[in-house]
Amino acid sequence: MKVLVVEDEADIRNLIKIALENEGYLVNTAADGMDALQILKEQDFDLAVLDVMMPRLDGFNLLRKIRAESTIPVIFLTARADDMDKVLGLEMGADDYVSKPFSMNELLARVKAQLRRNHDYLASKDDDNNLLQYGDLAINADSCCAYVKNEQIELNAKEYKLLLHLMENPERVFTKKQLYNAVWDDDYYYDDNTIMVHISHLRNKIEIDPQNPEYIKTIRGIGYKLHKTGVHNER
């Protein structure tokens, strides 16, 4: 697995490089976004770790350029840990974020998790492009049918599209705006509770205990993600 680390502080950049190499990864580094872009033109990577505040080209704009060409997992490193920065990064296509100062063990765990999820997701798509499975949930894209423990459940069109989008991107955190844009062909209003209502209806149909969901988790201050309880430790 090849990882690109983009960080303007040399000490942090080198520490991350050494730690990842000790885990068996091939690592390239860049000191800013412009250097990173040149490396990305020449090589393919399985994951990128990006600092947010960098000279010449910051992490947000670098991510925008990466997403124009690639769907590789991206983890943000940021000293700006307030919710708005996290939401902005996720809306732009980041898969995870780690706030500075950070534990190297935490960063390594996040890297491993993102690589594993991406590998498992791609392998699942290769095995059967028309059947999505996650835990006891399944969707047959040909028949537009959804199942829980092999029992078909009745979903309306929006509920089906919402569940499909979550199952196509397991473990990824989505804001309400991202989910709305993926399912509804309409402008999103910040105070709109449409997503909350449909998430509630969906939970009532797929969860054993909708008040303590096993699958659709609320990420406070950000949005929702599909995560099966017990797969790995919650953050």
PDB file of C-alpha atoms in Angstrom, residues 18-193:
ATOM      1  CA  ILE A  18       8.818   6.677   9.738  1.00  0.00           C
ATOM      2  CA  ALA A  19       5.750   5.417  11.613  1.00  0.00           C
ATOM      3  CA  LEU A  20       3.967   4.386   8.396  1.00  0.00           C
ATOM      4  CA  GLU A  21       7.076   2.732   6.978  1.00  0.00           C
ATOM      5  CA  ASN A  22       7.449   0.755  10.212  1.00  0.00           C
ATOM      6  CA  GLU A  23       3.950  -0.577   9.516  1.00  0.00           C
ATOM      7  CA  GLY A  24       5.039  -1.751   6.055  1.00  0.00           C
ATOM      8  CA  TYR A  25       3.628   1.057   3.907  1.00  0.00           C
ATOM      9  CA  LEU A  26       5.447   2.714   1.022  1.00  0.00           C
ATOM     10  CA  VAL A  27       5.482   6.431   1.796  1.00  0.00           C
ATOM     11  CA  ASN A  28       6.050   9.566  -0.288  1.00  0.00           C
ATOM     12  CA  THR A  29       6.050  13.001   1.291  1.00  0.00           C
ATOM     13  CA  ALA A  30       5.472  16.584   0.183  1.00  0.00           C
ATOM     14  CA  ALA A  31       5.936  19.864   2.027  1.00  0.00           C
ATOM     15  CA  ASP A  32       2.981  21.655   0.426  1.00  0.00           C
ATOM     16  CA  GLY A  33       0.035  21.165  -1.893  1.00  0.00           C
ATOM     17  CA  MET A  34       1.820  22.152  -5.073  1.00  0.00           C
ATOM     18  CA  ASP A  35       4.574  19.574  -4.544  1.00  0.00           C
ATOM     19  CA  ALA A  36       1.902  17.013  -3.751  1.00  0.00           C
ATOM     20  CA  LEU A  37       0.067  17.702  -7.011  1.00  0.00           C
ATOM     21  CA  GLN A  38       3.206  17.017  -9.010  1.00  0.00           C
ATOM     22  CA  ILE A  39       3.760  13.724  -7.170  1.00  0.00           C
ATOM     23  CA  LEU A  40       0.137  12.705  -7.743  1.00  0.00           C
ATOM     24  CA  LYS A  41       0.554  13.282 -11.474  1.00  0.00           C
ATOM     25  CA  GLU A  42       3.460  10.858 -11.538  1.00  0.00           C
ATOM     26  CA  GLN A  43       2.336   8.132  -9.127  1.00  0.00           C
ATOM     27  CA  ASP A  44      -0.777   6.354  -7.856  1.00  0.00           C
ATOM     28  CA  PHE A  45      -1.533   6.117  -4.133  1.00  0.00           C
ATOM     29  CA  ASP A  46      -3.898   4.112  -1.946  1.00  0.00           C
ATOM     30  CA  LEU A  47      -4.390   6.886   0.634  1.00  0.00           C
ATOM     31  CA  ALA A  48      -3.356  10.485   1.340  1.00  0.00           C
ATOM     32  CA  VAL A  49      -2.789  12.247   4.664  1.00  0.00           C
ATOM     33  CA  LEU A  50      -3.147  16.017   4.227  1.00  0.00           C
ATOM     34  CA  ASP A  51      -2.360  18.909   6.531  1.00  0.00           C
ATOM     35  CA  VAL A  52      -4.915  21.711   6.193  1.00  0.00           C
ATOM     36  CA  MET A  53      -2.800  24.831   6.749  1.00  0.00           C
ATOM     37  CA  MET A  54       0.020  24.765   4.177  1.00  0.00           C
ATOM     38  CA  PRO A  55       1.782  27.360   2.000  1.00  0.00           C
ATOM     39  CA  ARG A  56       1.113  27.787  -1.730  1.00  0.00           C
ATOM     40  CA  LEU A  57      -1.835  25.355  -1.792  1.00  0.00           C
ATOM     41  CA  ASP A  58      -3.721  24.455   1.383  1.00  0.00           C
ATOM     42  CA  GLY A  59      -5.277  21.108   2.222  1.00  0.00           C
ATOM     43  CA  PHE A  60      -8.831  22.088   1.274  1.00  0.00           C
ATOM     44  CA  ASN A  61      -7.851  23.179  -2.227  1.00  0.00           C
ATOM     45  CA  LEU A  62      -5.540  20.209  -2.650  1.00  0.00           C
ATOM     46  CA  LEU A  63      -8.404  17.889  -1.714  1.00  0.00           C
ATOM     47  CA  ARG A  64     -10.632  19.593  -4.291  1.00  0.00           C
ATOM     48  CA  LYS A  65      -8.068  18.864  -6.991  1.00  0.00           C
ATOM     49  CA  ILE A  66      -7.596  15.261  -5.803  1.00  0.00           C
ATOM     50  CA  ARG A  67     -11.325  14.600  -5.886  1.00  0.00           C
ATOM     51  CA  ALA A  68     -11.486  15.827  -9.478  1.00  0.00           C
ATOM     52  CA  GLU A  69      -9.309  12.864 -10.428  1.00  0.00           C
ATOM     53  CA  SER A  70      -9.412  10.238  -7.685  1.00  0.00           C
ATOM     54  CA  THR A  71     -11.548   8.574  -4.985  1.00  0.00           C
ATOM     55  CA  ILE A  72      -8.656   7.437  -2.773  1.00  0.00           C
ATOM     56  CA  PRO A  73      -9.279   7.799   0.986  1.00  0.00           C
ATOM     57  CA  VAL A  74      -8.092  11.128   2.382  1.00  0.00           C
ATOM     58  CA  ILE A  75      -7.401  11.887   6.041  1.00  0.00           C
ATOM     59  CA  PHE A  76      -7.046  15.505   7.147  1.00  0.00           C
ATOM     60  CA  LEU A  77      -4.539  16.570   9.794  1.00  0.00           C
ATOM     61  CA  THR A  78      -5.731  19.835  11.263  1.00  0.00           C
ATOM     62  CA  ALA A  79      -5.147  22.131  14.196  1.00  0.00           C
ATOM     63  CA  ARG A  80      -8.492  23.717  13.337  1.00  0.00           C
ATOM     64  CA  ALA A  81     -10.714  21.288  15.214  1.00  0.00           C
ATOM     65  CA  ASP A  82     -14.003  23.237  15.313  1.00  0.00           C
ATOM     66  CA  ASP A  83     -17.063  21.608  13.765  1.00  0.00           C
ATOM     67  CA  MET A  84     -17.310  23.965  10.778  1.00  0.00           C
ATOM     68  CA  ASP A  85     -13.841  23.014   9.546  1.00  0.00           C
ATOM     69  CA  LYS A  86     -14.666  19.335   9.997  1.00  0.00           C
ATOM     70  CA  VAL A  87     -17.939  19.730   8.119  1.00  0.00           C
ATOM     71  CA  LEU A  88     -16.223  21.653   5.316  1.00  0.00           C
ATOM     72  CA  GLY A  89     -13.596  18.948   4.917  1.00  0.00           C
ATOM     73  CA  LEU A  90     -16.161  16.156   4.873  1.00  0.00           C
ATOM     74  CA  GLU A  91     -18.384  17.998   2.401  1.00  0.00           C
ATOM     75  CA  MET A  92     -15.405  18.408   0.096  1.00  0.00           C
ATOM     76  CA  GLY A  93     -14.773  14.672   0.129  1.00  0.00           C
ATOM     77  CA  ALA A  94     -12.434  13.932   3.042  1.00  0.00           C
ATOM     78  CA  ASP A  95     -12.978  10.515   4.608  1.00  0.00           C
ATOM     79  CA  ASP A  96     -11.653  11.264   8.097  1.00  0.00           C
ATOM     80  CA  TYR A  97      -9.812  13.862  10.134  1.00  0.00           C
ATOM     81  CA  VAL A  98      -7.320  13.855  13.004  1.00  0.00           C
ATOM     82  CA  SER A  99      -6.927  16.932  15.187  1.00  0.00           C
ATOM     83  CA  LYS A 100      -3.510  18.241  16.171  1.00  0.00           C
ATOM     84  CA  PRO A 101      -1.845  17.489  18.505  1.00  0.00           C
ATOM     85  CA  PHE A 102      -2.516  13.831  17.769  1.00  0.00           C
ATOM     86  CA  SER A 103      -1.444  10.394  18.900  1.00  0.00           C
ATOM     87  CA  MET A 104       0.604   8.543  16.295  1.00  0.00           C
ATOM     88  CA  ASN A 105      -1.182   5.330  17.288  1.00  0.00           C
ATOM     89  CA  GLU A 106      -4.527   7.002  16.548  1.00  0.00           C
ATOM     90  CA  LEU A 107      -3.339   8.184  13.140  1.00  0.00           C
ATOM     91  CA  LEU A 108      -2.036   4.705  12.270  1.00  0.00           C
ATOM     92  CA  ALA A 109      -5.355   3.184  13.339  1.00  0.00           C
ATOM     93  CA  ARG A 110      -7.275   5.646  11.139  1.00  0.00           C
ATOM     94  CA  VAL A 111      -5.000   4.898   8.175  1.00  0.00           C
ATOM     95  CA  LYS A 112      -5.454   1.144   8.596  1.00  0.00           C
ATOM     96  CA  ALA A 113      -9.225   1.512   8.945  1.00  0.00           C
ATOM     97  CA  GLN A 114      -9.579   3.645   5.804  1.00  0.00           C
ATOM     98  CA  LEU A 115      -7.405   1.316   3.725  1.00  0.00           C
ATOM     99  CA  ARG A 116      -9.311  -1.723   4.967  1.00  0.00           C
ATOM    100  CA  ARG A 117     -12.709  -0.187   4.267  1.00  0.00           C
ATOM    101  CA  ASN A 118     -11.693   0.944   0.808  1.00  0.00           C
ATOM    102  CA  HIS A 119     -10.188  -2.457  -0.032  1.00  0.00           C
ATOM    103  CA  ASP A 120     -13.236  -4.350   1.278  1.00  0.00           C
ATOM    104  CA  TYR A 121     -15.633  -2.029  -0.540  1.00  0.00           C
ATOM    105  CA  LEU A 122     -13.821  -2.344  -3.857  1.00  0.00           C
ATOM    106  CA  ALA A 123     -13.568  -6.118  -3.452  1.00  0.00           C
ATOM    107  CA  SER A 124     -17.292  -6.320  -2.765  1.00  0.00           C
ATOM    108  CA  LYS A 125     -18.073  -4.286  -5.893  1.00  0.00           C
ATOM    109  CA  ASP A 126     -15.859  -6.540  -7.983  1.00  0.00           C
ATOM    110  CA  ASP A 127     -17.537  -9.691  -6.642  1.00  0.00           C
ATOM    111  CA  ASP A 128     -21.056  -8.544  -7.404  1.00  0.00           C
ATOM    112  CA  ASN A 129     -21.790  -5.147  -8.896  1.00  0.00           C
ATOM    113  CA  ASN A 130     -25.539  -5.507  -8.376  1.00  0.00           C
ATOM    114  CA  LEU A 131     -25.719  -6.766  -4.777  1.00  0.00           C
ATOM    115  CA  LEU A 132     -24.669  -4.625  -1.831  1.00  0.00           C
ATOM    116  CA  GLN A 133     -24.337  -6.232   1.589  1.00  0.00           C
ATOM    117  CA  TYR A 134     -23.418  -4.769   4.954  1.00  0.00           C
ATOM    118  CA  GLY A 135     -23.973  -6.835   8.066  1.00  0.00           C
ATOM    119  CA  ASP A 136     -27.532  -8.141   7.857  1.00  0.00           C
ATOM    120  CA  LEU A 137     -28.527  -5.457   5.349  1.00  0.00           C
ATOM    121  CA  ALA A 138     -28.652  -6.146   1.613  1.00  0.00           C
ATOM    122  CA  ILE A 139     -29.801  -4.262  -1.485  1.00  0.00           C
ATOM    123  CA  ASN A 140     -30.345  -5.756  -4.923  1.00  0.00           C
ATOM    124  CA  ALA A 141     -29.713  -2.877  -7.317  1.00  0.00           C
ATOM    125  CA  ASP A 142     -31.361  -4.724 -10.230  1.00  0.00           C
ATOM    126  CA  SER A 143     -34.708  -5.174  -8.477  1.00  0.00           C
ATOM    127  CA  CYS A 144     -34.403  -2.141  -6.155  1.00  0.00           C
ATOM    128  CA  CYS A 145     -35.255  -4.384  -3.218  1.00  0.00           C
ATOM    129  CA  ALA A 146     -33.872  -4.092   0.305  1.00  0.00           C
ATOM    130  CA  TYR A 147     -33.518  -6.887   2.846  1.00  0.00           C
ATOM    131  CA  VAL A 148     -32.833  -7.275   6.556  1.00  0.00           C
ATOM    132  CA  LYS A 149     -31.695 -10.778   7.555  1.00  0.00           C
ATOM    133  CA  ASN A 150     -32.892 -12.006   4.133  1.00  0.00           C
ATOM    134  CA  GLU A 151     -36.397 -10.634   4.758  1.00  0.00           C
ATOM    135  CA  GLN A 152     -37.555  -8.032   2.238  1.00  0.00           C
ATOM    136  CA  ILE A 153     -38.568  -4.674   3.715  1.00  0.00           C
ATOM    137  CA  GLU A 154     -40.831  -2.049   2.177  1.00  0.00           C
ATOM    138  CA  LEU A 155     -39.128   1.275   1.470  1.00  0.00           C
ATOM    139  CA  ASN A 156     -40.388   4.279  -0.412  1.00  0.00           C
ATOM    140  CA  ALA A 157     -38.232   5.731  -3.181  1.00  0.00           C
ATOM    141  CA  LYS A 158     -36.416   8.278  -1.001  1.00  0.00           C
ATOM    142  CA  GLU A 159     -35.781   5.784   1.794  1.00  0.00           C
ATOM    143  CA  TYR A 160     -34.381   3.328  -0.743  1.00  0.00           C
ATOM    144  CA  LYS A 161     -32.069   5.929  -2.299  1.00  0.00           C
ATOM    145  CA  LEU A 162     -30.932   7.068   1.136  1.00  0.00           C
ATOM    146  CA  LEU A 163     -30.111   3.533   2.282  1.00  0.00           C
ATOM    147  CA  LEU A 164     -28.440   2.758  -1.042  1.00  0.00           C
ATOM    148  CA  HIS A 165     -26.210   5.829  -0.763  1.00  0.00           C
ATOM    149  CA  LEU A 166     -25.167   4.903   2.775  1.00  0.00           C
ATOM    150  CA  MET A 167     -24.483   1.293   1.806  1.00  0.00           C
ATOM    151  CA  GLU A 168     -22.411   2.373  -1.174  1.00  0.00           C
ATOM    152  CA  ASN A 169     -20.227   4.348   1.243  1.00  0.00           C
ATOM    153  CA  PRO A 170     -20.026   2.354   4.499  1.00  0.00           C
ATOM    154  CA  GLU A 171     -18.258   4.042   7.425  1.00  0.00           C
ATOM    155  CA  ARG A 172     -18.145   7.401   5.692  1.00  0.00           C
ATOM    156  CA  VAL A 173     -19.602  10.378   7.565  1.00  0.00           C
ATOM    157  CA  PHE A 174     -22.106  12.470   5.586  1.00  0.00           C
ATOM    158  CA  THR A 175     -23.530  15.859   6.423  1.00  0.00           C
ATOM    159  CA  LYS A 176     -27.265  16.438   6.000  1.00  0.00           C
ATOM    160  CA  LYS A 177     -26.499  18.594   2.971  1.00  0.00           C
ATOM    161  CA  GLN A 178     -24.489  15.799   1.328  1.00  0.00           C
ATOM    162  CA  LEU A 179     -27.278  13.264   1.892  1.00  0.00           C
ATOM    163  CA  TYR A 180     -29.921  15.681   0.650  1.00  0.00           C
ATOM    164  CA  ASN A 181     -27.966  16.448  -2.524  1.00  0.00           C
ATOM    165  CA  ALA A 182     -27.456  12.730  -3.158  1.00  0.00           C
ATOM    166  CA  VAL A 183     -31.136  11.802  -2.839  1.00  0.00           C
ATOM    167  CA  TRP A 184     -33.253  14.894  -3.597  1.00  0.00           C
ATOM    168  CA  ASP A 185     -33.127  17.006  -6.732  1.00  0.00           C
ATOM    169  CA  ASP A 186     -33.802  20.252  -4.939  1.00  0.00           C
ATOM    170  CA  ASP A 187     -32.057  23.070  -3.080  1.00  0.00           C
ATOM    171  CA  TYR A 188     -30.996  22.283   0.463  1.00  0.00           C
ATOM    172  CA  TYR A 189     -32.182  24.495   3.313  1.00  0.00           C
ATOM    173  CA  TYR A 190     -30.121  24.437   6.489  1.00  0.00           C
ATOM    174  CA  ASP A 191     -33.131  24.214   8.823  1.00  0.00           C
ATOM    175  CA  ASP A 192     -34.867  21.559   6.750  1.00  0.00           C
ATOM    176  CA  ASN A 193     -35.679  18.418   8.785  1.00  0.00           C
TER     177      ASN A 193
END
